[in-house]
PDB file of C-alpha atoms in Angstrom:
ATOM      1  CA  MET A   1    -177.018 -91.452   1.009  1.00 83.00           C
ATOM      2  CA  ALA A   2    -174.862 -88.693  -0.409  1.00 91.00           C
ATOM      3  CA  GLU A   3    -172.475 -89.149  -3.298  1.00 93.00           C
ATOM      4  CA  ARG A   4    -169.718 -87.152  -4.908  1.00 94.00           C
ATOM      5  CA  ARG A   5    -167.222 -87.617  -7.726  1.00 95.00           C
ATOM      6  CA  VAL A   6    -163.804 -86.109  -7.167  1.00 94.00           C
ATOM      7  CA  LYS A   7    -160.609 -85.973  -9.176  1.00 95.00           C
ATOM      8  CA  VAL A   8    -157.632 -87.035  -7.061  1.00 95.00           C
ATOM      9  CA  GLU A   9    -155.019 -84.296  -7.157  1.00 92.00           C
ATOM     10  CA  SER A  10    -152.515 -85.791  -4.719  1.00 86.00           C
ATOM     11  CA  GLU A  11    -149.246 -86.465  -6.525  1.00 82.00           C
ATOM     12  CA  VAL A  12    -149.023 -89.964  -5.002  1.00 80.00           C
ATOM     13  CA  GLY A  13    -152.708 -90.815  -5.456  1.00 87.00           C
ATOM     14  CA  LEU A  14    -154.522 -92.257  -2.436  1.00 88.00           C
ATOM     15  CA  HIS A  15    -151.457 -93.831  -0.811  1.00 82.00           C
ATOM     16  CA  ALA A  16    -149.861 -93.708   2.622  1.00 79.00           C
ATOM     17  CA  ARG A  17    -150.425 -90.134   3.778  1.00 83.00           C
ATOM     18  CA  PRO A  18    -153.562 -89.178   1.836  1.00 89.00           C
ATOM     19  CA  ALA A  19    -154.989 -92.675   2.358  1.00 92.00           C
ATOM     20  CA  ALA A  20    -154.487 -92.422   6.122  1.00 91.00           C
ATOM     21  CA  LEU A  21    -156.143 -89.001   6.258  1.00 92.00           C
ATOM     22  CA  PHE A  22    -158.970 -90.189   3.999  1.00 95.00           C
ATOM     23  CA  VAL A  23    -159.727 -93.281   6.102  1.00 95.00           C
ATOM     24  CA  GLU A  24    -159.524 -91.293   9.340  1.00 92.00           C
ATOM     25  CA  ALA A  25    -162.098 -88.814   7.992  1.00 94.00           C
ATOM     26  CA  ALA A  26    -164.337 -91.572   6.582  1.00 95.00           C
ATOM     27  CA  SER A  27    -164.318 -93.365   9.939  1.00 92.00           C
ATOM     28  CA  LYS A  28    -166.160 -90.367  11.431  1.00 90.00           C
ATOM     29  CA  ALA A  29    -169.236 -91.261   9.358  1.00 91.00           C
ATOM     30  CA  PRO A  30    -171.760 -93.031  11.601  1.00 90.00           C
ATOM     31  CA  GLY A  31    -173.046 -95.089   8.651  1.00 91.00           C
ATOM     32  CA  GLU A  32    -171.440 -96.751   5.683  1.00 94.00           C
ATOM     33  CA  ALA A  33    -168.805 -94.925   3.662  1.00 96.00           C
ATOM     34  CA  THR A  34    -167.486 -96.299   0.384  1.00 97.00           C
ATOM     35  CA  VAL A  35    -165.103 -95.229  -2.327  1.00 97.00           C
ATOM     36  CA  ALA A  36    -164.813 -96.506  -5.885  1.00 97.00           C
ATOM     37  CA  LYS A  37    -162.388 -95.802  -8.682  1.00 95.00           C
ATOM     38  CA  GLY A  38    -164.459 -94.268 -11.471  1.00 89.00           C
ATOM     39  CA  ASP A  39    -167.470 -96.544 -11.983  1.00 88.00           C
ATOM     40  CA  GLY A  40    -165.707 -99.554 -10.448  1.00 93.00           C
ATOM     41  CA  ALA A  41    -166.812-101.652  -7.486  1.00 95.00           C
ATOM     42  CA  PRO A  42    -167.007 -99.675  -4.224  1.00 96.00           C
ATOM     43  CA  VAL A  43    -164.869-100.645  -1.227  1.00 96.00           C
ATOM     44  CA  SER A  44    -165.080 -99.515   2.373  1.00 96.00           C
ATOM     45  CA  ALA A  45    -163.636 -96.029   2.780  1.00 96.00           C
ATOM     46  CA  LYS A  46    -163.031 -96.939   6.441  1.00 95.00           C
ATOM     47  CA  SER A  47    -160.423 -99.582   5.588  1.00 94.00           C
ATOM     48  CA  ILE A  48    -156.927 -98.403   4.794  1.00 93.00           C
ATOM     49  CA  LEU A  49    -156.134-101.807   3.280  1.00 92.00           C
ATOM     50  CA  ALA A  50    -159.143-101.508   0.944  1.00 93.00           C
ATOM     51  CA  VAL A  51    -158.361 -97.897   0.018  1.00 94.00           C
ATOM     52  CA  MET A  52    -154.697 -98.643  -0.723  1.00 90.00           C
ATOM     53  CA  GLY A  53    -155.764-101.729  -2.675  1.00 88.00           C
ATOM     54  CA  LEU A  54    -157.892 -99.565  -4.994  1.00 91.00           C
ATOM     55  CA  ASP A  55    -154.657 -98.143  -6.358  1.00 88.00           C
ATOM     56  CA  VAL A  56    -156.043 -94.673  -7.011  1.00 93.00           C
ATOM     57  CA  ARG A  57    -153.465 -92.617  -8.904  1.00 91.00           C
ATOM     58  CA  HIS A  58    -152.989 -88.927  -9.461  1.00 92.00           C
ATOM     59  CA  GLY A  59    -155.676 -87.684 -11.853  1.00 95.00           C
ATOM     60  CA  ASP A  60    -158.063 -90.635 -11.293  1.00 96.00           C
ATOM     61  CA  GLU A  61    -161.719 -89.914 -10.611  1.00 96.00           C
ATOM     62  CA  ILE A  62    -163.216 -91.495  -7.522  1.00 97.00           C
ATOM     63  CA  THR A  63    -166.823 -91.841  -6.420  1.00 96.00           C
ATOM     64  CA  ILE A  64    -167.389 -91.378  -2.699  1.00 96.00           C
ATOM     65  CA  ARG A  65    -170.652 -92.407  -1.016  1.00 96.00           C
ATOM     66  CA  VAL A  66    -171.547 -91.736   2.600  1.00 96.00           C
ATOM     67  CA  ASP A  67    -174.649 -92.840   4.553  1.00 93.00           C
ATOM     68  CA  GLY A  68    -176.202 -91.443   7.661  1.00 88.00           C
ATOM     69  CA  GLU A  69    -176.344 -88.162   9.509  1.00 86.00           C
ATOM     70  CA  ASP A  70    -173.845 -85.494   8.594  1.00 88.00           C
ATOM     71  CA  ALA A  71    -173.051 -87.367   5.373  1.00 92.00           C
ATOM     72  CA  ASP A  72    -172.449 -84.067   3.604  1.00 93.00           C
ATOM     73  CA  THR A  73    -169.984 -82.857   6.223  1.00 94.00           C
ATOM     74  CA  VAL A  74    -168.002 -86.098   5.919  1.00 94.00           C
ATOM     75  CA  LEU A  75    -168.184 -85.908   2.112  1.00 95.00           C
ATOM     76  CA  ASP A  76    -166.878 -82.341   2.154  1.00 94.00           C
ATOM     77  CA  ARG A  77    -163.867 -83.420   4.182  1.00 95.00           C
ATOM     78  CA  LEU A  78    -163.196 -86.507   2.008  1.00 95.00           C
ATOM     79  CA  ALA A  79    -163.469 -84.464  -1.179  1.00 94.00           C
ATOM     80  CA  GLU A  80    -161.083 -81.905   0.309  1.00 94.00           C
ATOM     81  CA  ILE A  81    -158.469 -84.589   1.143  1.00 94.00           C
ATOM     82  CA  ALA A  82    -158.786 -86.307  -2.245  1.00 93.00           C
ATOM     83  CA  GLY A  83    -158.715 -83.005  -4.109  1.00 90.00           C
ATOM     84  CA  ALA A  84    -155.710 -81.594  -2.241  1.00 87.00           C
ATOM     85  CA  ALA A  85    -152.516 -81.426  -4.286  1.00 75.00           C
TER      86      ALA A  85
ATOM     87  CA  MET B   1    -152.043-114.803  16.154  1.00 92.00           C
ATOM     88  CA  LEU B   2    -150.032-113.519  13.219  1.00 96.00           C
ATOM     89  CA  GLU B   3    -146.288-113.120  13.730  1.00 97.00           C
ATOM     90  CA  VAL B   4    -144.926-110.184  11.733  1.00 98.00           C
ATOM     91  CA  LEU B   5    -141.222-110.474  10.848  1.00 98.00           C
ATOM     92  CA  SER B   6    -138.787-107.683  10.116  1.00 98.00           C
ATOM     93  CA  PRO B   7    -138.645-107.032   6.360  1.00 98.00           C
ATOM     94  CA  VAL B   8    -135.130-105.548   6.575  1.00 98.00           C
ATOM     95  CA  PRO B   9    -131.952-105.906   8.661  1.00 98.00           C
ATOM     96  CA  GLY B  10    -131.171-103.144  11.141  1.00 98.00           C
ATOM     97  CA  ASN B  11    -132.323-101.861  14.521  1.00 98.00           C
ATOM     98  CA  ALA B  12    -135.910-101.611  15.721  1.00 98.00           C
ATOM     99  CA  THR B  13    -136.921 -98.057  16.729  1.00 98.00           C
ATOM    100  CA  GLY B  14    -140.685 -98.092  17.217  1.00 97.00           C
ATOM    101  CA  LEU B  15    -142.970 -95.877  15.147  1.00 97.00           C
ATOM    102  CA  ALA B  16    -142.052 -92.895  17.325  1.00 94.00           C
ATOM    103  CA  GLY B  17    -138.631 -92.988  15.633  1.00 91.00           C
ATOM    104  CA  VAL B  18    -140.124 -92.300  12.186  1.00 96.00           C
ATOM    105  CA  PRO B  19    -139.803 -88.663  11.063  1.00 95.00           C
ATOM    106  CA  ASP B  20    -143.312 -88.551   9.562  1.00 93.00           C
ATOM    107  CA  PRO B  21    -146.383 -87.902  11.738  1.00 90.00           C
ATOM    108  CA  VAL B  22    -148.562 -90.116   9.539  1.00 89.00           C
ATOM    109  CA  PHE B  23    -146.541 -93.051  10.873  1.00 93.00           C
ATOM    110  CA  SER B  24    -145.236 -91.775  14.219  1.00 94.00           C
ATOM    111  CA  GLN B  25    -148.747 -90.830  15.396  1.00 90.00           C
ATOM    112  CA  GLY B  26    -150.060 -94.213  14.314  1.00 89.00           C
ATOM    113  CA  MET B  27    -152.478 -92.769  11.734  1.00 88.00           C
ATOM    114  CA  VAL B  28    -151.777 -95.578   9.293  1.00 91.00           C
ATOM    115  CA  GLY B  29    -151.990 -98.139  12.074  1.00 93.00           C
ATOM    116  CA  PRO B  30    -150.047 -99.636  14.982  1.00 96.00           C
ATOM    117  CA  GLY B  31    -146.713-101.372  14.467  1.00 97.00           C
ATOM    118  CA  THR B  32    -143.053-100.500  14.702  1.00 98.00           C
ATOM    119  CA  ALA B  33    -140.181 -99.349  12.518  1.00 98.00           C
ATOM    120  CA  VAL B  34    -136.658-100.425  11.644  1.00 98.00           C
ATOM    121  CA  ASP B  35    -133.640 -98.203  11.099  1.00 98.00           C
ATOM    122  CA  PRO B  36    -132.099-100.291   8.302  1.00 98.00           C
ATOM    123  CA  GLU B  37    -128.450-101.193   7.792  1.00 98.00           C
ATOM    124  CA  ARG B  38    -126.840 -98.719   5.402  1.00 98.00           C
ATOM    125  CA  ALA B  39    -125.961-101.252   2.732  1.00 98.00           C
ATOM    126  CA  PRO B  40    -127.572-102.701  -0.414  1.00 98.00           C
ATOM    127  CA  GLN B  41    -130.152-105.237   0.744  1.00 98.00           C
ATOM    128  CA  THR B  42    -133.331-107.107  -0.104  1.00 98.00           C
ATOM    129  CA  ALA B  43    -136.561-106.225   1.675  1.00 98.00           C
ATOM    130  CA  VAL B  44    -138.628-109.356   2.298  1.00 98.00           C
ATOM    131  CA  ALA B  45    -142.251-110.238   3.008  1.00 98.00           C
ATOM    132  CA  PRO B  46    -143.003-109.830   6.744  1.00 98.00           C
ATOM    133  CA  ILE B  47    -145.818-112.413   6.610  1.00 98.00           C
ATOM    134  CA  ALA B  48    -147.037-115.128   4.273  1.00 98.00           C
ATOM    135  CA  GLY B  49    -149.864-114.023   2.017  1.00 98.00           C
ATOM    136  CA  THR B  50    -150.766-112.253  -1.188  1.00 97.00           C
ATOM    137  CA  ILE B  51    -149.004-109.146  -2.488  1.00 97.00           C
ATOM    138  CA  VAL B  52    -151.837-106.590  -2.528  1.00 93.00           C
ATOM    139  CA  LYS B  53    -149.644-103.641  -3.519  1.00 92.00           C
ATOM    140  CA  LEU B  54    -146.072-103.583  -4.707  1.00 95.00           C
ATOM    141  CA  HIS B  55    -144.540-100.191  -5.321  1.00 92.00           C
ATOM    142  CA  PRO B  56    -140.775 -99.795  -5.562  1.00 95.00           C
ATOM    143  CA  HIS B  57    -140.799 -97.876  -2.247  1.00 95.00           C
ATOM    144  CA  ALA B  58    -143.608 -99.676  -0.386  1.00 95.00           C
ATOM    145  CA  PHE B  59    -145.640-102.855  -0.321  1.00 96.00           C
ATOM    146  CA  VAL B  60    -148.681-104.400   1.317  1.00 96.00           C
ATOM    147  CA  ILE B  61    -149.048-108.130   2.006  1.00 97.00           C
ATOM    148  CA  ALA B  62    -152.423-109.515   3.086  1.00 96.00           C
ATOM    149  CA  GLY B  63    -152.437-112.763   5.056  1.00 95.00           C
ATOM    150  CA  ALA B  64    -154.948-115.559   4.589  1.00 85.00           C
ATOM    151  CA  ASP B  65    -157.242-114.021   7.214  1.00 89.00           C
ATOM    152  CA  GLY B  66    -157.238-110.654   5.434  1.00 90.00           C
ATOM    153  CA  LYS B  67    -154.805-108.899   7.761  1.00 95.00           C
ATOM    154  CA  GLY B  68    -152.747-106.421   5.751  1.00 96.00           C
ATOM    155  CA  VAL B  69    -149.206-105.378   6.661  1.00 97.00           C
ATOM    156  CA  LEU B  70    -147.692-102.258   5.095  1.00 97.00           C
ATOM    157  CA  VAL B  71    -143.916-101.905   4.716  1.00 97.00           C
ATOM    158  CA  HIS B  72    -142.643 -98.488   3.647  1.00 96.00           C
ATOM    159  CA  LEU B  73    -138.988 -98.321   2.519  1.00 97.00           C
ATOM    160  CA  GLY B  74    -137.849 -94.907   3.669  1.00 97.00           C
ATOM    161  CA  ILE B  75    -139.834 -91.701   4.117  1.00 95.00           C
ATOM    162  CA  ASP B  76    -141.024 -89.614   1.154  1.00 91.00           C
ATOM    163  CA  THR B  77    -139.329 -92.198  -1.082  1.00 93.00           C
ATOM    164  CA  VAL B  78    -142.350 -92.071  -3.411  1.00 87.00           C
ATOM    165  CA  ASP B  79    -140.601 -88.939  -4.767  1.00 87.00           C
ATOM    166  CA  LEU B  80    -137.784 -91.118  -6.101  1.00 92.00           C
ATOM    167  CA  LYS B  81    -140.234 -92.654  -8.606  1.00 90.00           C
ATOM    168  CA  GLY B  82    -138.599 -96.060  -8.316  1.00 94.00           C
ATOM    169  CA  GLU B  83    -135.025 -94.819  -8.847  1.00 95.00           C
ATOM    170  CA  GLY B  84    -132.680 -97.067  -6.857  1.00 96.00           C
ATOM    171  CA  PHE B  85    -135.374 -99.687  -6.178  1.00 98.00           C
ATOM    172  CA  GLU B  86    -135.864-102.998  -7.991  1.00 98.00           C
ATOM    173  CA  THR B  87    -139.044-105.002  -7.463  1.00 98.00           C
ATOM    174  CA  LEU B  88    -138.516-108.778  -7.417  1.00 98.00           C
ATOM    175  CA  ALA B  89    -142.142-109.972  -7.427  1.00 98.00           C
ATOM    176  CA  ALA B  90    -145.535-108.916  -8.777  1.00 97.00           C
ATOM    177  CA  GLU B  91    -148.866-107.821  -7.328  1.00 95.00           C
ATOM    178  CA  GLY B  92    -151.156-110.794  -6.851  1.00 95.00           C
ATOM    179  CA  ASP B  93    -148.263-113.199  -6.173  1.00 97.00           C
ATOM    180  CA  ALA B  94    -148.640-115.558  -3.223  1.00 98.00           C
ATOM    181  CA  VAL B  95    -145.497-115.384  -1.090  1.00 98.00           C
ATOM    182  CA  GLU B  96    -144.043-116.998   2.006  1.00 98.00           C
ATOM    183  CA  ALA B  97    -142.780-114.901   4.890  1.00 98.00           C
ATOM    184  CA  GLY B  98    -139.205-113.938   4.047  1.00 98.00           C
ATOM    185  CA  ALA B  99    -139.743-113.963   0.271  1.00 98.00           C
ATOM    186  CA  PRO B 100    -137.557-111.341  -1.484  1.00 98.00           C
ATOM    187  CA  LEU B 101    -139.614-108.381  -2.719  1.00 98.00           C
ATOM    188  CA  VAL B 102    -137.494-105.262  -3.317  1.00 98.00           C
ATOM    189  CA  ARG B 103    -133.755-104.563  -3.738  1.00 98.00           C
ATOM    190  CA  TRP B 104    -132.762-101.159  -2.375  1.00 98.00           C
ATOM    191  CA  ASN B 105    -129.970 -99.298  -0.633  1.00 98.00           C
ATOM    192  CA  PRO B 106    -130.826 -97.281   2.492  1.00 98.00           C
ATOM    193  CA  ALA B 107    -127.408 -95.556   2.266  1.00 98.00           C
ATOM    194  CA  GLU B 108    -128.415 -94.065  -1.100  1.00 98.00           C
ATOM    195  CA  VAL B 109    -131.785 -92.951   0.246  1.00 98.00           C
ATOM    196  CA  GLU B 110    -130.026 -91.203   3.121  1.00 98.00           C
ATOM    197  CA  GLN B 111    -127.462 -89.604   0.810  1.00 97.00           C
ATOM    198  CA  GLY B 112    -130.416 -88.198  -1.149  1.00 97.00           C
ATOM    199  CA  GLY B 113    -131.534 -86.338   1.966  1.00 97.00           C
ATOM    200  CA  ARG B 114    -134.366 -88.686   2.981  1.00 97.00           C
ATOM    201  CA  SER B 115    -134.851 -90.847   6.046  1.00 98.00           C
ATOM    202  CA  PRO B 116    -134.417 -94.548   5.221  1.00 98.00           C
ATOM    203  CA  ALA B 117    -136.653 -95.537   8.186  1.00 98.00           C
ATOM    204  CA  VAL B 118    -138.843 -98.562   7.464  1.00 98.00           C
ATOM    205  CA  PRO B 119    -142.265 -98.451   9.170  1.00 98.00           C
ATOM    206  CA  VAL B 120    -144.001-101.846   9.427  1.00 98.00           C
ATOM    207  CA  VAL B 121    -147.680-101.270  10.088  1.00 97.00           C
ATOM    208  CA  ALA B 122    -150.742-103.407  10.841  1.00 97.00           C
ATOM    209  CA  LEU B 123    -153.442-101.883   8.622  1.00 95.00           C
ATOM    210  CA  ASP B 124    -156.945-101.352  10.064  1.00 92.00           C
ATOM    211  CA  ALA B 125    -155.795-102.866  13.359  1.00 93.00           C
ATOM    212  CA  PRO B 126    -157.187-101.623  16.674  1.00 90.00           C
ATOM    213  CA  LYS B 127    -154.177-100.716  18.854  1.00 88.00           C
ATOM    214  CA  ASP B 128    -154.808-103.435  21.432  1.00 93.00           C
ATOM    215  CA  THR B 129    -154.579-106.216  18.828  1.00 95.00           C
ATOM    216  CA  VAL B 130    -150.861-105.611  18.290  1.00 97.00           C
ATOM    217  CA  LEU B 131    -148.715-107.218  20.990  1.00 97.00           C
ATOM    218  CA  ASP B 132    -145.098-107.828  21.927  1.00 97.00           C
ATOM    219  CA  THR B 133    -143.940-104.890  19.777  1.00 97.00           C
ATOM    220  CA  VAL B 134    -140.148-104.752  19.397  1.00 98.00           C
ATOM    221  CA  GLU B 135    -138.915-101.163  19.585  1.00 97.00           C
ATOM    222  CA  SER B 136    -135.177-101.602  20.134  1.00 97.00           C
ATOM    223  CA  GLY B 137    -132.339-103.945  19.369  1.00 98.00           C
ATOM    224  CA  ALA B 138    -130.915-105.583  16.277  1.00 98.00           C
ATOM    225  CA  VAL B 139    -133.323-107.322  13.901  1.00 98.00           C
ATOM    226  CA  GLN B 140    -132.744-109.627  10.950  1.00 98.00           C
ATOM    227  CA  ALA B 141    -134.753-109.660   7.730  1.00 98.00           C
ATOM    228  CA  GLY B 142    -137.252-112.494   7.598  1.00 98.00           C
ATOM    229  CA  ALA B 143    -136.086-113.856  10.946  1.00 98.00           C
ATOM    230  CA  THR B 144    -136.807-111.496  13.866  1.00 98.00           C
ATOM    231  CA  ALA B 145    -140.440-111.009  14.935  1.00 98.00           C
ATOM    232  CA  LEU B 146    -141.395-107.298  15.220  1.00 98.00           C
ATOM    233  CA  PHE B 147    -144.858-107.796  16.683  1.00 98.00           C
ATOM    234  CA  ALA B 148    -147.698-110.253  17.033  1.00 97.00           C
ATOM    235  CA  TRP B 149    -151.121-109.399  15.630  1.00 97.00           C
ATOM    236  CA  ARG B 150    -154.080-110.945  17.447  1.00 94.00           C
TER     237      ARG B 150
END
């Protein structure tokens, strides 16, 4: 399992557009992929309902965890989406 | 089978009619969209369930079986920071289909240079679970079915 903490730079937080991109990228992970707000409870990063429900705002820190092969590649992409302004 | 009603009055266009690739390419999920009447109006819950998210410009209702429907009132309307929108309920509320959720005016959104298109999207839904999608014709808020979700 690989893990990363990222500050969300998107002006709207992880909502419609960034959330859709984030979930699309997470769905490429062969194993489990989760996202949590700060040290909160993790939810599936592959569910757009779950990601939108987290209510991640601009400036919030999120913890992303990805299992399986190529976890780092998926994490890189997720961190890039979350960190994009 | 979950029947998803139009949250606003207007004309159905299909997601292809939404000037935002996130919606028109179905990245958020399958569904349709409504070109709303250009008059002050109340956007309503498209299904019965719990309000998961309620922003002035968008909301998500999750039905009893966990199916979440996203309604987005206009495109890039997050930039308006709630200006011109009045929320009529709260996150966590249980609502019936047709319950009033947000007062807004698509004419104002359009005058501000934004598309007032209203995508109605089945979140996390495989494409083939959304049936009978309405992509043309007049629709009424809380009355006309836009699609069925298996």
